[in-house]
Structure formats: C-alpha cells, structure tokens
PDB file of N, CA and C in Angstrom:
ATOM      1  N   UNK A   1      76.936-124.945 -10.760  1.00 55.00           N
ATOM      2  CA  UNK A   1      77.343-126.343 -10.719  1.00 55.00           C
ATOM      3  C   UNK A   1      78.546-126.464  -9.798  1.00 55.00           C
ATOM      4  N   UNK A   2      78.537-127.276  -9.537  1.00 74.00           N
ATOM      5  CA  UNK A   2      79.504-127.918  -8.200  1.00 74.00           C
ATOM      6  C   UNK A   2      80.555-127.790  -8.795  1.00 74.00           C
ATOM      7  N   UNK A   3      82.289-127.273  -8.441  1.00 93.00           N
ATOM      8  CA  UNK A   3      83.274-127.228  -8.958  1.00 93.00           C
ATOM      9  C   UNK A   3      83.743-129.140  -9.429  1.00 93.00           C
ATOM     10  N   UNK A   4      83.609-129.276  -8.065  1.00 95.00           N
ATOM     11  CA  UNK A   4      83.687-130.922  -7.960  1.00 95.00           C
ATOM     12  C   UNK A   4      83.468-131.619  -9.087  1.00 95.00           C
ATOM     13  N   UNK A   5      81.991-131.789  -9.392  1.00 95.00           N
ATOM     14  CA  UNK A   5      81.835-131.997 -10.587  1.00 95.00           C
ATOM     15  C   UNK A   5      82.367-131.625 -11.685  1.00 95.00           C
ATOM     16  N   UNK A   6      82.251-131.024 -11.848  1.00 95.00           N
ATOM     17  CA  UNK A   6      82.989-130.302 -13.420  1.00 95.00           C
ATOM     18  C   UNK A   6      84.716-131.083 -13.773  1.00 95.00           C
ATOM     19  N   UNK A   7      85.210-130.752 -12.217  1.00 96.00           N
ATOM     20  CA  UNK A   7      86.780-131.433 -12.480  1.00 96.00           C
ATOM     21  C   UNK A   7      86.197-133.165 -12.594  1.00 96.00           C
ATOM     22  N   UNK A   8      85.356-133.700 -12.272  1.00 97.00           N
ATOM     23  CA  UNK A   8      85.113-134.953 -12.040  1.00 97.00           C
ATOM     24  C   UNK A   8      85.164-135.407 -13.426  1.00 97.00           C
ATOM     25  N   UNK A   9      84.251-134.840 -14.383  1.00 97.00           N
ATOM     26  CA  UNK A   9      84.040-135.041 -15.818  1.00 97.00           C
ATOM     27  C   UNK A   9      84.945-134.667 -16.972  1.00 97.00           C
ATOM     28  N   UNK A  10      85.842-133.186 -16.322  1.00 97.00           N
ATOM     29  CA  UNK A  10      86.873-133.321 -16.858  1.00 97.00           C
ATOM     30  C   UNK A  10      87.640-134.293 -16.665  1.00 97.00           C
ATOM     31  N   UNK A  11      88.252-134.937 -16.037  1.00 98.00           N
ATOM     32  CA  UNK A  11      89.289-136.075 -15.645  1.00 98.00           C
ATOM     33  C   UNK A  11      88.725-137.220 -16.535  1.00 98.00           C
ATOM     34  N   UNK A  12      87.272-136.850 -16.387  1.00 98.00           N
ATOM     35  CA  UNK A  12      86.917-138.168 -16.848  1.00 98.00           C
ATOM     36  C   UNK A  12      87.021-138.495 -18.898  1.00 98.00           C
ATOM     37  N   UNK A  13      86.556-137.149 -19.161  1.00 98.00           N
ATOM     38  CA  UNK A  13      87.178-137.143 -20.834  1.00 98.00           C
ATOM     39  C   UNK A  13      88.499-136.854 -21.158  1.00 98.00           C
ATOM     40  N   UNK A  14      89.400-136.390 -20.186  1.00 98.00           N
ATOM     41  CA  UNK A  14      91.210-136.773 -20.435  1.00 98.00           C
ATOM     42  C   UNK A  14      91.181-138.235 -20.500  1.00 98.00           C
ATOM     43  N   UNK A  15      90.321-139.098 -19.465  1.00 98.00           N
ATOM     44  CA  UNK A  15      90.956-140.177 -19.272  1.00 98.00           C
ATOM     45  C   UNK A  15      90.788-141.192 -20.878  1.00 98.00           C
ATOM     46  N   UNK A  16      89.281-140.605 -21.042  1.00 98.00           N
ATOM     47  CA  UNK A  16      89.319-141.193 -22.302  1.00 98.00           C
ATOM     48  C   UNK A  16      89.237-140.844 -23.764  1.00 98.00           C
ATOM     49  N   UNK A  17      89.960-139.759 -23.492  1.00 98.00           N
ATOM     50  CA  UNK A  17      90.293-139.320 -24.941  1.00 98.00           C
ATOM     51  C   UNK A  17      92.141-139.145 -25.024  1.00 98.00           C
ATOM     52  N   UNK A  18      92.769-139.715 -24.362  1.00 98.00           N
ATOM     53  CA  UNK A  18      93.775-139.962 -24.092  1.00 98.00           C
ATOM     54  C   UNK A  18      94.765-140.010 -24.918  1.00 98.00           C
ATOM     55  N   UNK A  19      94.310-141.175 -25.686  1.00 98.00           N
ATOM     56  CA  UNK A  19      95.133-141.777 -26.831  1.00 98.00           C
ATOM     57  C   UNK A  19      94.880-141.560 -28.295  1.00 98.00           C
ATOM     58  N   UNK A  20      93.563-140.208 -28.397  1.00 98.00           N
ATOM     59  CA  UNK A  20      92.950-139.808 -29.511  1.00 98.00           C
ATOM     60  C   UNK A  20      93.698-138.676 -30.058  1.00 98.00           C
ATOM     61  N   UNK A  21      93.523-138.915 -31.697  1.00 98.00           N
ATOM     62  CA  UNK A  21      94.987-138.446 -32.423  1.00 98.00           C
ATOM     63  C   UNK A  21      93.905-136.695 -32.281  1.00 98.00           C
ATOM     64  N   UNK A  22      94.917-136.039 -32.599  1.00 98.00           N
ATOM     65  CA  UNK A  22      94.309-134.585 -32.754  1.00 98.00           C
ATOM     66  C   UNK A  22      93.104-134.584 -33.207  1.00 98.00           C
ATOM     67  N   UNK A  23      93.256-134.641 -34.890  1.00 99.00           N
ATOM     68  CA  UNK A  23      91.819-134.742 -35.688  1.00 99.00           C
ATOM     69  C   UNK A  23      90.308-135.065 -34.538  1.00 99.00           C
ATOM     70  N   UNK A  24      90.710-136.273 -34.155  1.00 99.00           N
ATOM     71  CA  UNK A  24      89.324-137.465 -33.794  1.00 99.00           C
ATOM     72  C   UNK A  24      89.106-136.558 -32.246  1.00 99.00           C
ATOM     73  N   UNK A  25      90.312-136.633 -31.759  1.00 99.00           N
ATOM     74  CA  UNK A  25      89.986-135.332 -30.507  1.00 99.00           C
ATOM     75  C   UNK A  25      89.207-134.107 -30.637  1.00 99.00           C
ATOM     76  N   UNK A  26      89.377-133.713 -31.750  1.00 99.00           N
ATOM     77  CA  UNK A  26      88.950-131.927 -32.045  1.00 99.00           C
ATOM     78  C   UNK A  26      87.684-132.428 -32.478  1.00 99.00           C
ATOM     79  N   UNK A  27      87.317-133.355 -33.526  1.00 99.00           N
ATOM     80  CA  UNK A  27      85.796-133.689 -33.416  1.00 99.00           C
ATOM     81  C   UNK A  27      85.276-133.807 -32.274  1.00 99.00           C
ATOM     82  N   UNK A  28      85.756-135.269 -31.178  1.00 99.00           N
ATOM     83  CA  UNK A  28      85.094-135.579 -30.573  1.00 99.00           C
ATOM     84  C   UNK A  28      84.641-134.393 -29.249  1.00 99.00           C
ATOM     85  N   UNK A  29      85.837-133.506 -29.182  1.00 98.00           N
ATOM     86  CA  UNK A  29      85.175-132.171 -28.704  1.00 98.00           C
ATOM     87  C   UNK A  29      83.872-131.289 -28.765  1.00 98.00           C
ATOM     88  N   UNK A  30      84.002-131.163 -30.327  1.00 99.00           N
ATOM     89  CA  UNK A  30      83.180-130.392 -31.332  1.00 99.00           C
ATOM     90  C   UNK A  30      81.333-130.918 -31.034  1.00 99.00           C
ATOM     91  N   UNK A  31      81.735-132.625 -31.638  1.00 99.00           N
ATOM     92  CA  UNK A  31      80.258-133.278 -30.826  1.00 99.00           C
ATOM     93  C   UNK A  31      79.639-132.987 -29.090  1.00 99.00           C
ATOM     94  N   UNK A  32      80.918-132.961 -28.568  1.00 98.00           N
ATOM     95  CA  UNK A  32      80.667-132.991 -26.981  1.00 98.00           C
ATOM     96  C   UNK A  32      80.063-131.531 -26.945  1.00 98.00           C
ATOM     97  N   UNK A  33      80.520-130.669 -27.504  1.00 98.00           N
ATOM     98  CA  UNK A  33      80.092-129.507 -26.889  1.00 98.00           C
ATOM     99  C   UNK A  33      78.555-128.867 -27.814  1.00 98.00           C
ATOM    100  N   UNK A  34      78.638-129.709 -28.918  1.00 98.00           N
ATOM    101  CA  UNK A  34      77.045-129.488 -29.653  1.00 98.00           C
ATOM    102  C   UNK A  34      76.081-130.423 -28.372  1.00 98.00           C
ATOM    103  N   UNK A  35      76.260-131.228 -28.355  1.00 97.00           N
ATOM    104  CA  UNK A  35      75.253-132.137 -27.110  1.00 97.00           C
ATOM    105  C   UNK A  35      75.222-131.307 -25.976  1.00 97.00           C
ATOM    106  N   UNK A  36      76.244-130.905 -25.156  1.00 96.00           N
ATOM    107  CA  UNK A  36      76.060-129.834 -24.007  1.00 96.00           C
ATOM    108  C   UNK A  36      75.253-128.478 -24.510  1.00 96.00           C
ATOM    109  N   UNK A  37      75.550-128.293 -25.561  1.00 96.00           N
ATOM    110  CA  UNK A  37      74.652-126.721 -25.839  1.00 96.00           C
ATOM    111  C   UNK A  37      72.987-126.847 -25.753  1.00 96.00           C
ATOM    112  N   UNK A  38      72.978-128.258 -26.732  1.00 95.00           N
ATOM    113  CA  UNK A  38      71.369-128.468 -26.601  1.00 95.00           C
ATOM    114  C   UNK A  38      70.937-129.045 -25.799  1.00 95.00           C
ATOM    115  N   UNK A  39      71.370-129.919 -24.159  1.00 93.00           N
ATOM    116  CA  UNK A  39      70.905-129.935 -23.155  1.00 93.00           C
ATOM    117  C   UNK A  39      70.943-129.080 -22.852  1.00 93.00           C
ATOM    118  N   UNK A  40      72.051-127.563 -22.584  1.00 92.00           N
ATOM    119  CA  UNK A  40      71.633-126.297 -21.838  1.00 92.00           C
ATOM    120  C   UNK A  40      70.140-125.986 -22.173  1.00 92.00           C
ATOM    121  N   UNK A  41      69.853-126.002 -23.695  1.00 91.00           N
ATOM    122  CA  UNK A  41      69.210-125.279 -24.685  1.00 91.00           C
ATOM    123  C   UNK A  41      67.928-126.170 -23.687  1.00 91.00           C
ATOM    124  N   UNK A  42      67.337-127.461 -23.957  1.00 90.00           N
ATOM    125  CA  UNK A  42      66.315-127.657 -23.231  1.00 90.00           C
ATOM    126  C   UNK A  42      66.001-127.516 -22.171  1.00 90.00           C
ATOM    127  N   UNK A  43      66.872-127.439 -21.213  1.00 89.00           N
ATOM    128  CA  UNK A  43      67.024-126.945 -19.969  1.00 89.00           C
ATOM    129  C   UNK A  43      66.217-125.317 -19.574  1.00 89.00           C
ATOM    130  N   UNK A  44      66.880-124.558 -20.771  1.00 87.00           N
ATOM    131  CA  UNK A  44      66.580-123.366 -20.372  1.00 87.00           C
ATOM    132  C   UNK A  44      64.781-123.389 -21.013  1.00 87.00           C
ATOM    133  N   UNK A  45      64.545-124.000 -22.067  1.00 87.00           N
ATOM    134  CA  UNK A  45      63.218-124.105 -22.361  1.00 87.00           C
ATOM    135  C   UNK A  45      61.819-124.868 -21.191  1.00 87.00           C
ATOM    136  N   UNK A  46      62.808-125.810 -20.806  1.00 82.00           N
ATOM    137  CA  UNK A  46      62.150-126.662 -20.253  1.00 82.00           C
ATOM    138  C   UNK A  46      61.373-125.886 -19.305  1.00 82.00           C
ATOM    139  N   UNK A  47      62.315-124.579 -18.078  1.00 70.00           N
ATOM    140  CA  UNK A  47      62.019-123.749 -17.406  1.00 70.00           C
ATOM    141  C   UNK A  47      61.060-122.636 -17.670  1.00 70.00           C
ATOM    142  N   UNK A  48      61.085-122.052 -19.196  1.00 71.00           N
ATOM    143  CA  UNK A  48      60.225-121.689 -19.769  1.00 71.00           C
ATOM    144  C   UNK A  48      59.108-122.162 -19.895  1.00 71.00           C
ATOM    145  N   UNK A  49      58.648-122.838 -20.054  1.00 70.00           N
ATOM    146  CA  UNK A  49      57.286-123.998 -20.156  1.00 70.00           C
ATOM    147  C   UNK A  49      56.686-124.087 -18.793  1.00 70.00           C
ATOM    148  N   UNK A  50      57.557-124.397 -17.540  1.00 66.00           N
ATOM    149  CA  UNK A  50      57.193-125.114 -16.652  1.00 66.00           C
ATOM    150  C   UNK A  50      56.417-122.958 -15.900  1.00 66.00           C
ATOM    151  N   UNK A  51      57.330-122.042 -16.246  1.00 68.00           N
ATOM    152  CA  UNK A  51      57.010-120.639 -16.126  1.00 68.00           C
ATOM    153  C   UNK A  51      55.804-120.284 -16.359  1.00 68.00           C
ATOM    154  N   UNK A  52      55.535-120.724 -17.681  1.00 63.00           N
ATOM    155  CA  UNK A  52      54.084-120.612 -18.293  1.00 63.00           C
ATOM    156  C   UNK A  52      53.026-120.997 -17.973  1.00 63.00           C
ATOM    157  N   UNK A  53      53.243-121.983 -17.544  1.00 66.00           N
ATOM    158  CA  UNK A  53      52.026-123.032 -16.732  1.00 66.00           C
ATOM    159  C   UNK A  53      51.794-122.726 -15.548  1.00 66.00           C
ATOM    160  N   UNK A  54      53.201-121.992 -14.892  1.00 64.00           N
ATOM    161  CA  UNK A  54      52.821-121.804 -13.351  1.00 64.00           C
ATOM    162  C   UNK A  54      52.055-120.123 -13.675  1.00 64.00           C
ATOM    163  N   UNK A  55      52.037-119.292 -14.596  1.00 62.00           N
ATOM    164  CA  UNK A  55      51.161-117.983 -14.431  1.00 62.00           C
ATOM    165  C   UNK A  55      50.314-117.982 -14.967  1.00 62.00           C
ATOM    166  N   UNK A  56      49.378-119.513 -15.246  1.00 55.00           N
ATOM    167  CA  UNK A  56      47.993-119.721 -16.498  1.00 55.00           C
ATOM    168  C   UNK A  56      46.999-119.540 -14.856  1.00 55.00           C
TER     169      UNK A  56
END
C-alpha cells in the first residue's frame, strides 16, 4: 500500500477522533481495527476463490 495513503487516513482518524475521551477512543480503535482485520480476512479469501476457479 502506498505510504501516502496510509498517512492520508491516519490524519484523517486524528482529525476525528480528536476530541474523544480515552475510553470512547480505545473502543473506537478496537472497532476500527476488528473491521480492517475482516476486510484483510476477505480479501485474502476472496483471492483464494478467484485461485480456485482459475486451476478448475
């Protein structure tokens, strides 16, 4: 992934998690990074599948 990006999206959840007290921060982390795991997670399946079909 593009460095670019990455700082892009970081900046972009400082900007708006800004004013979020610890607690609601450390959740809203916690959620962010369960949602990123299971897009990786389909991602890497998705490739799997598309693998399978291409050696039938």
């Amino acid at each position: 992934m593009s460095s670019t990006v990455m700082k892009d999206v970081q900046r972009a959840i400082r900007e708006r998690t800004v004013e979020m007290e610890s607690e609601e921060y450390a959740a809203f982390m916690q959620e962010l990074a369960e949602w990123a795991q299971t897009q990786a997670d389909m991602a890497e399946y998705a490739d799997d599948i598309y693998q399978h079909f291409d050696n039938d």
